[in-house]
Short mmCIF file of C-alpha atoms in Angstrom, two decimals:
data_model
loop_
_atom_site.label_atom_id
_atom_site.label_comp_id
_atom_site.label_asym_id
_atom_site.label_seq_id
_atom_site.Cartn_x
_atom_site.Cartn_y
_atom_site.Cartn_z
CA MET A 141 119.32 11.23 -46.82
CA LYS A 142 117.85 7.88 -45.76
CA ILE A 143 116.69 7.72 -42.14
CA ALA A 144 115.77 4.72 -39.99
CA ILE A 145 114.02 4.91 -36.62
CA VAL A 146 114.45 1.87 -34.39
CA HIS A 147 111.90 1.31 -31.64
CA GLU A 148 111.89 -1.41 -28.99
CA TRP A 149 108.49 -3.03 -29.47
CA LEU A 150 105.08 -1.78 -30.56
CA THR A 151 102.37 -3.24 -28.31
CA THR A 152 100.51 -0.30 -26.75
CA LEU A 153 100.43 3.49 -26.93
CA ALA A 154 102.53 4.59 -23.94
CA GLY A 155 105.26 7.12 -23.14
CA SER A 156 107.97 5.78 -25.45
CA GLU A 157 105.46 5.56 -28.32
CA ARG A 158 104.67 9.25 -27.79
CA VAL A 159 108.37 9.94 -28.31
CA LEU A 160 108.31 7.82 -31.48
CA GLU A 161 105.28 9.78 -32.67
CA GLN A 162 107.16 13.07 -32.36
CA MET A 163 110.29 11.61 -33.98
CA LEU A 164 108.15 10.67 -36.98
CA GLN A 165 106.82 14.22 -37.15
CA CYS A 166 110.39 15.51 -37.17
CA PHE A 167 111.45 13.00 -39.84
CA PRO A 168 108.30 11.98 -41.75
CA ASN A 169 110.20 10.00 -44.42
CA ALA A 170 111.93 7.70 -41.93
CA ASP A 171 111.48 3.92 -42.02
CA ILE A 172 110.48 2.16 -38.77
CA PHE A 173 112.02 -0.96 -37.27
CA ALA A 174 110.83 -2.80 -34.13
CA VAL A 175 111.50 -6.19 -32.55
CA VAL A 176 107.77 -6.97 -32.64
CA ASP A 177 104.69 -5.05 -33.74
CA PHE A 178 101.37 -5.98 -32.14
CA MET A 179 100.01 -2.45 -31.87
CA PRO A 180 96.18 -2.53 -31.91
CA ASP A 181 94.58 -1.02 -34.99
CA ALA A 182 92.79 1.57 -32.86
CA GLN A 183 96.14 2.95 -31.65
CA ARG A 184 98.12 2.87 -34.91
CA GLU A 185 97.06 6.27 -36.20
CA PHE A 186 100.29 7.93 -35.03
CA LEU A 187 102.27 5.67 -37.39
CA GLY A 188 100.62 7.35 -40.34
CA GLY A 189 100.10 4.12 -42.24
CA ARG A 190 103.82 3.37 -42.30
CA ARG A 191 104.96 -0.23 -42.61
CA VAL A 192 107.00 -1.49 -39.64
CA THR A 193 109.88 -3.88 -40.27
CA THR A 194 109.97 -6.49 -37.49
CA SER A 195 112.43 -9.18 -36.38
CA PHE A 196 112.17 -12.97 -36.43
CA LEU A 197 110.53 -12.81 -32.99
CA GLN A 198 107.34 -11.53 -34.62
CA GLY A 199 106.37 -15.08 -35.61
CA PHE A 200 107.42 -16.86 -32.42
CA PRO A 201 104.78 -18.77 -30.41
CA PHE A 202 102.81 -16.67 -27.90
CA ALA A 203 104.87 -13.58 -28.82
CA ARG A 204 101.79 -11.36 -28.93
CA ARG A 205 101.13 -11.71 -25.19
CA HIS A 206 104.49 -12.89 -23.87
CA TYR A 207 107.03 -11.08 -26.03
CA ARG A 208 108.97 -10.04 -22.90
CA ASN A 209 109.77 -13.69 -22.26
CA TYR A 210 111.97 -13.58 -25.36
CA LEU A 211 114.25 -10.93 -23.83
CA PRO A 212 117.34 -13.21 -24.00
CA LEU A 213 116.87 -13.36 -27.81
CA MET A 214 116.23 -9.65 -28.30
CA PRO A 215 119.91 -8.60 -28.60
CA LEU A 216 120.29 -11.12 -31.42
CA ALA A 217 117.00 -9.98 -32.97
CA ILE A 218 117.90 -6.28 -32.98
CA GLU A 219 121.29 -7.04 -34.55
CA GLN A 220 119.63 -8.78 -37.52
CA PHE A 221 118.23 -5.54 -38.92
CA ASP A 222 120.24 -4.57 -42.00
CA LEU A 223 120.52 -0.78 -41.77
CA SER A 224 123.58 -0.48 -43.99
CA SER A 225 121.74 1.61 -46.60
CA TYR A 226 120.74 4.35 -44.13
CA ASP A 227 122.67 7.55 -43.52
CA LEU A 228 121.06 8.43 -40.18
CA VAL A 229 119.82 5.94 -37.56
CA LEU A 230 117.67 7.14 -34.65
CA SER A 231 116.83 4.73 -31.84
CA SER A 232 114.33 5.09 -29.02
CA SER A 233 115.69 2.74 -26.39
CA HIS A 234 114.93 1.48 -22.90
CA ALA A 235 116.12 -2.07 -23.53
CA VAL A 236 117.75 -3.19 -26.79
CA ALA A 237 116.98 -0.68 -29.57
CA LYS A 238 120.33 1.11 -29.28
CA GLY A 239 122.07 -2.19 -30.09
CA VAL A 240 121.45 -2.03 -33.84
CA LEU A 241 124.57 -2.43 -35.96
CA THR A 242 125.83 0.66 -37.77
CA GLY A 243 129.02 1.49 -39.66
CA PRO A 244 131.55 4.34 -39.52
CA ASP A 245 129.78 6.23 -42.33
CA GLN A 246 126.44 6.21 -40.49
CA LEU A 247 125.37 8.51 -37.68
CA HIS A 248 123.53 6.79 -34.81
CA VAL A 249 121.71 9.05 -32.33
CA SER A 250 119.95 7.22 -29.49
CA TYR A 251 117.21 8.65 -27.29
CA ILE A 252 117.69 6.75 -24.02
CA HIS A 253 114.60 6.42 -21.84
CA SER A 254 116.80 4.45 -19.44
CA PRO A 255 119.56 1.87 -19.45
CA ILE A 256 117.90 -1.54 -19.05
CA ARG A 257 116.31 -0.98 -15.65
CA PHE A 258 115.94 -4.60 -14.53
CA ALA A 259 119.51 -5.46 -15.54
CA TRP A 260 121.29 -2.66 -13.70
CA ASP A 261 120.54 -0.87 -10.41
CA LEU A 262 116.96 -2.16 -10.21
CA GLN A 263 117.92 -5.80 -10.75
CA HIS A 264 117.54 -6.89 -7.12
CA GLN A 265 114.16 -5.17 -6.78
CA TYR A 266 112.97 -6.81 -10.01
CA LEU A 267 114.13 -10.26 -8.88
CA ARG A 268 112.46 -9.92 -5.46
CA GLU A 269 109.16 -8.74 -6.91
CA SER A 270 109.21 -11.54 -9.50
CA GLY A 271 110.19 -14.23 -6.96
CA LEU A 272 113.37 -14.91 -8.95
CA ASN A 273 115.94 -14.00 -6.31
CA LYS A 274 116.57 -17.64 -5.38
CA GLY A 275 116.34 -21.16 -6.73
CA LEU A 276 117.57 -22.69 -9.96
CA LYS A 277 115.30 -20.58 -12.18
CA GLY A 278 116.49 -17.47 -10.37
CA PHE A 279 120.11 -18.46 -11.00
CA PHE A 280 119.53 -18.73 -14.75
CA VAL A 281 117.71 -15.38 -14.83
CA GLN A 282 120.58 -13.72 -12.96
CA TYR A 283 123.09 -15.24 -15.37
CA MET A 284 121.01 -14.01 -18.32
CA LEU A 285 120.92 -10.49 -16.85
CA HIS A 286 124.70 -10.65 -16.39
CA LYS A 287 125.14 -11.42 -20.10
CA ILE A 288 122.71 -8.65 -21.05
CA ARG A 289 124.74 -6.14 -19.03
CA LEU A 290 127.88 -7.08 -20.94
CA TRP A 291 126.03 -6.69 -24.25
CA ASP A 292 124.47 -3.42 -23.10
CA CYS A 293 127.87 -1.88 -22.31
CA ARG A 294 129.37 -3.06 -25.58
CA THR A 295 126.57 -1.63 -27.69
CA ALA A 296 126.71 1.71 -25.85
CA ASN A 297 130.14 2.21 -27.42
CA SER A 298 128.72 2.11 -30.94
CA VAL A 299 126.22 4.93 -30.40
CA ASP A 300 127.57 8.24 -31.72
CA SER A 301 125.40 10.57 -29.63
CA MET A 302 123.09 9.93 -26.69
CA ILE A 303 120.06 11.86 -25.51
CA ALA A 304 118.64 11.28 -22.00
CA ASN A 305 115.00 11.91 -21.15
CA SER A 306 115.96 13.58 -17.83
CA ARG A 307 118.99 14.61 -15.81
CA PHE A 308 118.25 11.60 -13.60
CA ILE A 309 118.73 9.27 -16.59
CA ALA A 310 121.78 11.24 -17.75
CA ARG A 311 123.39 10.39 -14.40
CA ARG A 312 122.43 6.74 -14.84
CA ILE A 313 123.96 6.75 -18.34
CA ARG A 314 127.16 8.26 -16.95
CA LYS A 315 127.26 5.56 -14.27
CA MET A 316 126.50 2.57 -16.51
CA TYR A 317 128.12 3.57 -19.80
CA ARG A 318 130.61 6.31 -18.84
CA ARG A 319 129.05 8.47 -21.54
CA GLU A 320 127.72 12.02 -21.47
CA ALA A 321 124.17 12.58 -22.73
CA GLU A 322 122.23 15.63 -23.82
CA VAL A 323 118.99 16.06 -21.84
CA ILE A 324 115.81 16.55 -23.89
CA TYR A 325 112.64 15.99 -21.90
CA PRO A 326 110.05 13.73 -23.57
CA PRO A 327 106.88 15.23 -25.07
CA VAL A 328 103.73 15.53 -22.99
CA ASP A 329 100.48 16.35 -24.73
CA VAL A 330 99.66 19.22 -22.39
CA SER A 331 97.30 20.67 -25.02
CA ALA A 332 94.93 17.74 -24.33
CA PHE A 333 94.47 19.00 -20.76
CA SER A 334 92.94 22.27 -19.69
CA LEU A 335 93.27 24.20 -16.48
CA ARG A 336 90.53 24.02 -13.87
CA ALA A 337 90.94 26.31 -10.88
CA ASN A 338 88.03 24.99 -8.77
CA LYS A 339 89.09 21.79 -7.02
CA GLU A 340 87.03 19.24 -5.14
CA GLU A 341 87.74 17.47 -1.86
CA PHE A 342 89.41 14.30 -3.09
CA TYR A 343 92.87 13.14 -4.06
CA VAL A 344 93.66 11.06 -7.13
CA THR A 345 96.34 8.71 -8.41
CA ALA A 346 96.48 6.99 -11.77
CA SER A 347 98.82 4.27 -12.99
CA ARG A 348 99.16 0.73 -14.20
CA MET A 349 99.06 -1.42 -11.06
CA VAL A 350 102.48 -3.05 -11.03
CA PRO A 351 104.75 -3.31 -7.98
CA TYR A 352 107.18 -0.45 -8.67
CA LYS A 353 104.33 2.05 -9.13
CA LYS A 354 103.53 1.63 -5.39
CA ILE A 355 99.77 2.15 -5.79
CA GLY A 356 99.17 -0.25 -2.91
CA LEU A 357 101.38 1.90 -0.69
CA ILE A 358 99.31 5.00 -1.49
CA VAL A 359 96.11 3.10 -0.70
CA ASP A 360 97.57 1.90 2.61
CA ALA A 361 98.61 5.43 3.50
CA PHE A 362 95.07 6.76 2.92
CA ALA A 363 93.71 3.91 5.03
CA THR A 364 95.35 5.73 7.97
CA MET A 365 93.54 8.97 6.98
CA PRO A 366 89.84 7.94 6.92
CA ASP A 367 88.70 11.57 6.64
CA LYS A 368 90.41 12.00 3.26
CA ARG A 369 89.11 10.55 -0.01
CA LEU A 370 91.27 8.95 -2.66
CA LYS A 371 90.28 7.85 -6.16
CA VAL A 372 92.50 5.35 -7.96
CA ILE A 373 92.45 4.97 -11.75
CA GLY A 374 94.20 2.04 -13.40
CA ASP A 375 94.37 -1.71 -13.72
CA GLY A 376 97.06 -4.34 -13.66
CA PRO A 377 98.45 -7.41 -11.87
CA ASP A 378 98.18 -5.84 -8.40
CA PHE A 379 94.55 -4.77 -8.75
CA ALA A 380 92.97 -7.76 -6.96
CA ALA A 381 95.38 -7.60 -4.01
CA ILE A 382 94.80 -3.86 -3.59
CA ARG A 383 91.03 -4.25 -3.84
CA ALA A 384 91.09 -6.88 -1.10
CA ARG A 385 92.47 -4.37 1.42
CA CYS A 386 90.87 -1.21 0.06
CA PRO A 387 89.40 0.98 2.85
CA ALA A 388 86.03 2.74 2.64
CA ASN A 389 87.55 6.15 1.86
CA VAL A 390 89.38 4.82 -1.23
CA GLU A 391 87.55 4.22 -4.52
CA LEU A 392 89.13 1.91 -7.11
CA LEU A 393 87.86 2.91 -10.54
CA GLY A 394 89.90 0.41 -12.57
CA TYR A 395 90.78 1.21 -16.17
CA GLN A 396 89.08 4.36 -17.43
CA SER A 397 88.91 6.23 -20.72
CA PHE A 398 91.07 9.28 -21.31
CA ASP A 399 88.09 11.60 -20.82
CA VAL A 400 87.39 10.15 -17.36
CA LEU A 401 91.07 10.36 -16.42
CA ARG A 402 91.29 13.98 -17.51
CA ASP A 403 88.10 14.88 -15.64
CA HIS A 404 89.46 13.45 -12.38
CA LEU A 405 92.85 15.12 -12.82
CA GLN A 406 91.09 18.45 -13.33
CA ARG A 407 88.80 18.13 -10.31
CA ALA A 408 91.19 16.56 -7.78
CA ARG A 409 92.67 18.51 -4.93
CA ALA A 410 96.09 16.94 -5.61
CA PHE A 411 97.69 14.08 -7.52
CA VAL A 412 99.56 11.53 -5.38
CA PHE A 413 102.64 9.85 -6.88
CA ALA A 414 104.83 7.22 -5.20
CA ALA A 415 106.98 5.69 -7.98
CA GLU A 416 110.63 6.28 -8.78
CA GLU A 417 110.25 7.13 -12.46
CA ASP A 418 112.80 8.00 -15.12
CA PHE A 419 110.68 11.02 -16.07
CA GLY A 420 107.03 10.52 -15.12
CA ILE A 421 104.37 11.79 -17.51
CA ALA A 422 101.37 11.56 -15.14
CA PRO A 423 102.59 14.31 -12.75
CA VAL A 424 103.05 16.66 -15.71
CA GLU A 425 99.55 15.88 -16.99
CA ALA A 426 98.14 16.64 -13.54
CA GLN A 427 99.94 19.97 -13.44
CA ALA A 428 98.62 20.75 -16.93
CA CYS A 429 95.16 20.58 -15.32
CA GLY A 430 96.29 23.03 -12.63
CA THR A 431 96.47 20.24 -10.04
CA PRO A 432 99.34 20.09 -7.50
CA VAL A 433 101.43 16.94 -7.08
CA ILE A 434 102.43 15.10 -3.89
CA ALA A 435 105.41 13.00 -4.95
CA TYR A 436 108.22 10.75 -3.77
CA ALA A 437 111.39 12.82 -3.98
CA LYS A 438 113.45 10.67 -6.32
CA GLY A 439 113.82 10.28 -10.07
CA GLY A 440 112.60 12.50 -12.87
CA VAL A 441 109.77 14.01 -10.80
CA LEU A 442 112.36 16.24 -9.10
CA GLU A 443 112.75 17.92 -12.50
CA THR A 444 109.06 18.22 -13.35
CA VAL A 445 107.57 19.32 -10.01
CA ILE A 446 108.61 22.47 -8.10
CA GLY A 447 108.76 22.01 -4.32
CA LEU A 448 107.38 24.28 -1.62
CA GLU A 449 110.77 25.84 -0.92
CA ASN A 450 110.68 27.59 -4.33
CA GLU A 451 109.02 30.84 -5.34
CA HIS A 452 106.27 29.32 -7.50
CA PRO A 453 105.74 25.81 -6.13
CA THR A 454 103.64 23.16 -7.83
CA GLY A 455 103.84 20.32 -5.33
CA VAL A 456 105.07 18.70 -2.14
CA PHE A 457 107.84 16.10 -1.91
CA TYR A 458 108.25 13.35 0.66
CA PRO A 459 111.54 11.51 1.36
CA GLU A 460 110.58 7.83 1.73
CA GLN A 461 108.29 5.28 0.09
CA SER A 462 106.43 4.64 3.33
CA ILE A 463 102.98 5.11 4.81
CA ASP A 464 104.17 7.65 7.38
CA SER A 465 106.03 9.69 4.76
CA ILE A 466 103.02 9.91 2.45
CA ARG A 467 100.69 10.77 5.32
CA SER A 468 103.03 13.54 6.51
CA ALA A 469 103.24 14.94 2.97
CA VAL A 470 99.43 15.07 2.68
CA MET A 471 99.22 16.85 6.04
CA ARG A 472 101.90 19.32 4.96
CA PHE A 473 100.08 19.95 1.69
CA GLU A 474 96.87 20.76 3.55
CA ALA A 475 98.73 23.04 5.96
CA GLU A 476 101.01 24.87 3.49
CA GLY A 477 99.60 24.13 0.03
CA ALA A 478 97.68 27.40 -0.29
CA CYS A 479 100.76 28.93 -1.91
CA ILE A 480 100.43 26.48 -4.84
CA THR A 481 98.27 28.02 -7.56
CA PRO A 482 96.63 26.26 -10.51
CA HIS A 483 98.23 28.78 -12.90
CA ALA A 484 101.72 28.00 -11.57
CA CYS A 485 101.08 24.29 -12.12
CA ARG A 486 99.86 24.86 -15.67
CA SER A 487 102.76 27.17 -16.50
CA ASN A 488 105.26 24.61 -15.27
CA ALA A 489 103.67 21.81 -17.32
CA LEU A 490 103.99 23.84 -20.52
CA ARG A 491 107.78 23.40 -20.32
CA PHE A 492 107.27 19.80 -21.51
CA SER A 493 105.05 20.30 -24.56
CA ALA A 494 105.32 18.31 -27.79
CA PRO A 495 106.30 21.33 -29.97
CA ARG A 496 109.16 22.05 -27.57
CA PHE A 497 110.37 18.45 -27.93
CA ARG A 498 110.25 18.56 -31.73
CA GLU A 499 112.20 21.82 -31.81
CA GLU A 500 114.92 20.61 -29.42
CA PHE A 501 115.19 17.12 -30.90
CA SER A 502 115.38 18.32 -34.51
CA ALA A 503 117.97 20.96 -33.66
CA TYR A 504 120.13 18.46 -31.78
CA VAL A 505 120.04 15.82 -34.52
CA GLU A 506 120.77 18.45 -37.18
CA ALA A 507 123.76 19.75 -35.20
CA GLN A 508 125.08 16.21 -34.74
CA TRP A 509 124.64 15.49 -38.46
CA HIS A 510 126.59 18.59 -39.52
CA ALA A 511 129.37 17.79 -37.03
CA PHE A 512 129.47 14.21 -38.31
CA GLN A 513 129.71 15.39 -41.91
CA ARG A 514 132.57 17.75 -41.07
CA GLU A 515 134.47 14.92 -39.41
CA ARG A 516 133.93 12.70 -42.45
CA VAL A 517 135.32 15.39 -44.75
CA LEU A 518 138.43 15.61 -42.61
CA ASP A 519 138.77 11.84 -42.37
CA TYR A 520 138.64 11.38 -46.13
CA SER A 521 140.63 14.46 -47.13
CA PRO A 522 144.02 13.76 -48.73
CA VAL A 523 146.80 14.14 -46.20
CA GLU A 524 149.99 15.86 -47.31
CA ARG A 525 152.72 13.48 -46.28
CA PRO A 526 156.26 14.66 -45.50
CA ARG A 527 158.78 14.14 -48.27
CA PRO A 528 161.39 11.41 -47.67
CA VAL A 529 164.77 12.65 -46.49
CA PRO A 530 167.51 11.87 -49.09
CA ALA A 531 170.09 9.38 -47.99
CA ALA A 532 173.24 10.91 -46.64
CA ILE A 533 176.06 11.11 -49.14
CA GLU A 534 179.39 10.14 -47.78
CA VAL A 535 182.16 12.45 -48.78
CA SER A 536 185.57 10.84 -48.99
CA ARG A 537 188.31 12.58 -47.22
CA GLY A 538 190.47 12.34 -50.35
#
């Protein structure tokens, strides 16, 4: 059986690449396709030396740094991959990967990280944050997103089976595509983190500093709590603006190595999270260290963190992305958080391990393949047709 795995783009080792890594462990003989491949050599180990087939966008000017600017061409690019010789096609998609062309004798299973976020329910937020919600340029971007939505819906119909990375995304798939999706949580390398029971008197957050991560909001909230320390790990476009208003009790550490990140997650009193994520790997990594999570109550984090109202809680939720809501959640954590134990946090994180993902993903794909084969046998089986009824013979009355 020939297998192809289609990935969006290979530029850095992030959450979707971790999913690709585990897919390759499940199907080590699969061939890889991606719109572009600019993965640094230091991060390519998970590909196992495999050659990646890329699209025509690979050679476009400035594609290495500005590949996202070619989004309007990506549907065309993904459709140019000739996968006709493959029996099974697996796609890992948060933008265009699920749009590859397959035929009726091929099974296409797509792992959906999310329908295209900036083209659907998050479009208006994306346009505001990018300054593209008005003007002539904004009009063209909105028209382009309209066309992408039409293409996105059409290509959803050609996927045989869909997997969502959380129940939150399964609901989004049902809303956008009117399709049901199996939920298989993405892999988190919890084995790379170890439990530490003794915590220190500081809070931590870690993320790329882009608008929807709301790191600036967390910093502003701690500015109203000068007696509480916050350490921030990460870099990105918002770093300079956040540094300009950073209070004395908040320490911006910028980009840090994995060892430094892990050390802070292990020692922190709690991990503060303010984004609306499809799944959210960072809160699971914090819990793997035995560290509670203070999180905005929306998105995949509702499935990875257990609130105080439960028997074995691992965190505290707050209802709004606001300074007052975060401050109230921190106060509640300090007042009621004694019931959260490091061992409960660690135990909860183990639900999202990489071996668990491989087992569930392999079993699901295998079940879909067998069902697909049974349907093909029925489709191509000879059908016994009813015999023609002889013409009526008129009998003369004599």
